[in-house]
Amino acid sequence: MKQSKTWFSEWFNTSYYHTLYKHRNNDEAQRFIKNLVSFLKLSKDKTILDLACGKGRHSIFLNSLGYQVVGADLSENSIQHANQFANEQLTFKVQDMREPFNIKVDAVFNMFTSFGYFDDDKEDLKVLSNIAQAIHTDGVAVVDYMNVHKVIQHLVPQETIQREALEFNIKRHVTNGFITKEIHVLDQEESFNFQERVKVIDLDKFKTYCELANLKIKHIFGDYNLSAFNKDTSDRLILILTK
Ligand SMILES: C[S@@+](CC[C@H](N)C(=O)[O-])C[C@H]1O[C@@H](n2cnc3c(N)ncnc32)[C@H](O)[C@@H]1O
């Protein structure tokens, strides 16, 4: 059997990732976006940066609602894919979120756990500082993170998931402050190994980060319907930040 190892940042761009997370579909993403723009009262003349946009599903939907959107991601492949949807009001660029964005917008959206990848906390802080730099004085930022408390409480150490012809063998563990998922994909006669690794950042740690990055936490939600955050029961930790 052929076996290969793929780097973490590329896992998100594989068809396997999209097959595994198929149930986290566009409907969910679009419902979240609608709830957010309505809550934030973001008028259609506003500009939005979708930071770590992946293949652009949030950017594309935001643009369809009338916003001017820039989608930015480290992955050249994802940006190349997203670019087929580009128009005058929707652009995409390759961007490492640790590097300055050189852009001013009304809102930055960081969606679906697109944060907490770096070993050094200073790099997480750099991302938050870049977000603060990128928004206008009255701008807003949204960080949509996992509720690490609940994830750790309910961590399933080993699981096999069948999706279409693919078998995913998944191992999960918390090691050195990271929630790590080892994913072994069996695709007919070939098998591939991937790793997803996200830092254990709870609300207290976000509070410290935000203070250091000169961002204020204005609201805290626990799911895509924008219900109140509850450490034990919420699936998400969604922060609404201002300067
Ligand atoms: C979990 S995916 C989410 C993508 C998108 N927000 C969505 O919901 O479909 C995380 C994304 O972060 C991107 N990423 C990882 N490290 C990055 C970095 N240093 N700078 C910018 N993007 C990065 C990956 O390429 C990937 O597209």
mmCIF file of N, CA, C and O and ligand atoms in Angstrom, residues 9 12-13 17 52-54 57-58 73-75 95-98 111-114 117-118, ligand 1:
data_model
loop_
_atom_site.group_PDB
_atom_site.id
_atom_site.type_symbol
_atom_site.label_atom_id
_atom_site.label_comp_id
_atom_site.label_asym_id
_atom_site.label_seq_id
_atom_site.Cartn_x
_atom_site.Cartn_y
_atom_site.Cartn_z
ATOM 1 N N SER A 9 -0.797 22.449 6.663
ATOM 2 C CA SER A 9 -1.475 23.556 5.994
ATOM 3 C C SER A 9 -2.161 23.090 4.705
ATOM 4 O O SER A 9 -3.096 23.708 4.239
ATOM 5 N N PHE A 12 -6.186 21.223 4.694
ATOM 6 C CA PHE A 12 -7.412 21.993 4.484
ATOM 7 C C PHE A 12 -7.776 22.111 3.005
ATOM 8 O O PHE A 12 -8.909 22.404 2.667
ATOM 9 N N ASN A 13 -6.791 21.930 2.157
ATOM 10 C CA ASN A 13 -7.033 22.169 0.738
ATOM 11 C C ASN A 13 -7.263 20.878 -0.040
ATOM 12 O O ASN A 13 -7.408 20.910 -1.252
ATOM 13 N N TYR A 17 -10.342 16.613 3.101
ATOM 14 C CA TYR A 17 -10.825 17.535 4.146
ATOM 15 C C TYR A 17 -12.281 17.914 3.866
ATOM 16 O O TYR A 17 -13.125 17.879 4.749
ATOM 17 N N ALA A 52 -8.027 34.076 6.297
ATOM 18 C CA ALA A 52 -7.916 32.611 6.191
ATOM 19 C C ALA A 52 -9.216 32.082 5.588
ATOM 20 O O ALA A 52 -9.947 31.298 6.188
ATOM 21 N N CYS A 53 -9.470 32.551 4.374
ATOM 22 C CA CYS A 53 -10.767 32.329 3.705
ATOM 23 C C CYS A 53 -10.900 30.951 3.093
ATOM 24 O O CYS A 53 -11.988 30.580 2.653
ATOM 25 N N GLY A 54 -9.804 30.187 3.046
ATOM 26 C CA GLY A 54 -9.872 28.886 2.377
ATOM 27 C C GLY A 54 -10.276 29.057 0.925
ATOM 28 O O GLY A 54 -9.752 29.917 0.214
ATOM 29 N N ARG A 57 -15.745 30.265 0.771
ATOM 30 C CA ARG A 57 -17.211 30.112 0.878
ATOM 31 C C ARG A 57 -17.869 31.282 1.603
ATOM 32 O O ARG A 57 -18.935 31.739 1.198
ATOM 33 N N HIS A 58 -17.232 31.821 2.673
ATOM 34 C CA HIS A 58 -17.840 32.966 3.362
ATOM 35 C C HIS A 58 -17.708 34.238 2.517
ATOM 36 O O HIS A 58 -18.629 35.041 2.446
ATOM 37 N N ASP A 73 -5.728 34.061 2.160
ATOM 38 C CA ASP A 73 -5.349 32.755 2.703
ATOM 39 C C ASP A 73 -3.909 32.441 2.318
ATOM 40 O O ASP A 73 -3.425 32.899 1.282
ATOM 41 N N LEU A 74 -3.281 31.630 3.160
ATOM 42 C CA LEU A 74 -1.894 31.227 2.904
ATOM 43 C C LEU A 74 -1.784 30.285 1.701
ATOM 44 O O LEU A 74 -0.759 30.253 1.019
ATOM 45 N N SER A 75 -2.832 29.534 1.465
ATOM 46 C CA SER A 75 -2.762 28.483 0.457
ATOM 47 C C SER A 75 -2.961 29.022 -0.963
ATOM 48 O O SER A 75 -4.041 29.514 -1.317
ATOM 49 N N GLN A 95 -1.978 35.366 1.449
ATOM 50 C CA GLN A 95 -1.547 36.180 2.582
ATOM 51 C C GLN A 95 -1.281 35.275 3.783
ATOM 52 O O GLN A 95 -2.116 34.455 4.145
ATOM 53 N N ASP A 96 -0.115 35.439 4.386
ATOM 54 C CA ASP A 96 0.153 34.797 5.669
ATOM 55 C C ASP A 96 -0.388 35.736 6.738
ATOM 56 O O ASP A 96 -0.006 36.912 6.778
ATOM 57 N N MET A 97 -1.279 35.235 7.585
ATOM 58 C CA MET A 97 -1.923 36.146 8.541
ATOM 59 C C MET A 97 -0.964 36.713 9.581
ATOM 60 O O MET A 97 -1.320 37.622 10.317
ATOM 61 N N ARG A 98 0.254 36.190 9.623
ATOM 62 C CA ARG A 98 1.242 36.756 10.547
ATOM 63 C C ARG A 98 1.948 37.976 9.965
ATOM 64 O O ARG A 98 2.647 38.696 10.659
ATOM 65 N N MET A 111 -13.008 32.871 10.303
ATOM 66 C CA MET A 111 -14.087 31.900 10.470
ATOM 67 C C MET A 111 -13.618 30.449 10.546
ATOM 68 O O MET A 111 -12.644 30.062 9.914
ATOM 69 N N PHE A 112 -14.406 29.680 11.303
ATOM 70 C CA PHE A 112 -14.284 28.222 11.330
ATOM 71 C C PHE A 112 -12.898 27.762 11.800
ATOM 72 O O PHE A 112 -12.203 27.039 11.115
ATOM 73 N N THR A 113 -12.527 28.251 12.963
ATOM 74 C CA THR A 113 -11.264 27.839 13.598
ATOM 75 C C THR A 113 -10.069 28.067 12.665
ATOM 76 O O THR A 113 -9.324 27.140 12.339
ATOM 77 N N SER A 114 -9.908 29.293 12.248
ATOM 78 C CA SER A 114 -8.768 29.639 11.391
ATOM 79 C C SER A 114 -7.750 30.439 12.201
ATOM 80 O O SER A 114 -7.198 31.449 11.742
ATOM 81 N N TYR A 117 -2.839 28.252 15.237
ATOM 82 C CA TYR A 117 -2.034 27.203 14.607
ATOM 83 C C TYR A 117 -0.568 27.223 15.021
ATOM 84 O O TYR A 117 0.165 26.300 14.713
ATOM 85 N N PHE A 118 -0.149 28.289 15.681
ATOM 86 C CA PHE A 118 1.290 28.491 15.826
ATOM 87 C C PHE A 118 1.803 28.108 17.215
ATOM 88 O O PHE A 118 1.127 28.342 18.217
HETATM 89 C C1 LIG B 1 -10.130 25.449 8.919
HETATM 90 S S1 LIG B 1 -9.689 26.194 7.398
HETATM 91 C C2 LIG B 1 -11.009 27.358 7.251
HETATM 92 C C3 LIG B 1 -11.124 28.023 5.926
HETATM 93 C C4 LIG B 1 -12.319 28.987 5.768
HETATM 94 N N1 LIG B 1 -12.304 30.039 6.759
HETATM 95 C C5 LIG B 1 -13.633 28.235 5.807
HETATM 96 O O1 LIG B 1 -14.360 28.337 6.788
HETATM 97 O O2 LIG B 1 -13.916 27.515 4.842
HETATM 98 C C6 LIG B 1 -8.289 27.181 7.877
HETATM 99 C C7 LIG B 1 -7.616 27.965 6.771
HETATM 100 O O3 LIG B 1 -6.503 28.673 7.344
HETATM 101 C C8 LIG B 1 -5.493 28.767 6.354
HETATM 102 N N2 LIG B 1 -4.215 29.100 6.996
HETATM 103 C C9 LIG B 1 -3.419 28.302 7.736
HETATM 104 N N3 LIG B 1 -2.348 28.993 8.162
HETATM 105 C C10 LIG B 1 -2.469 30.244 7.670
HETATM 106 C C11 LIG B 1 -1.671 31.422 7.749
HETATM 107 N N4 LIG B 1 -0.511 31.429 8.422
HETATM 108 N N5 LIG B 1 -2.098 32.554 7.124
HETATM 109 C C12 LIG B 1 -3.258 32.556 6.427
HETATM 110 N N6 LIG B 1 -4.051 31.463 6.314
HETATM 111 C C13 LIG B 1 -3.661 30.324 6.925
HETATM 112 C C14 LIG B 1 -5.525 27.406 5.676
HETATM 113 O O4 LIG B 1 -4.912 27.428 4.406
HETATM 114 C C15 LIG B 1 -7.046 27.148 5.628
HETATM 115 O O5 LIG B 1 -7.595 27.586 4.421
#
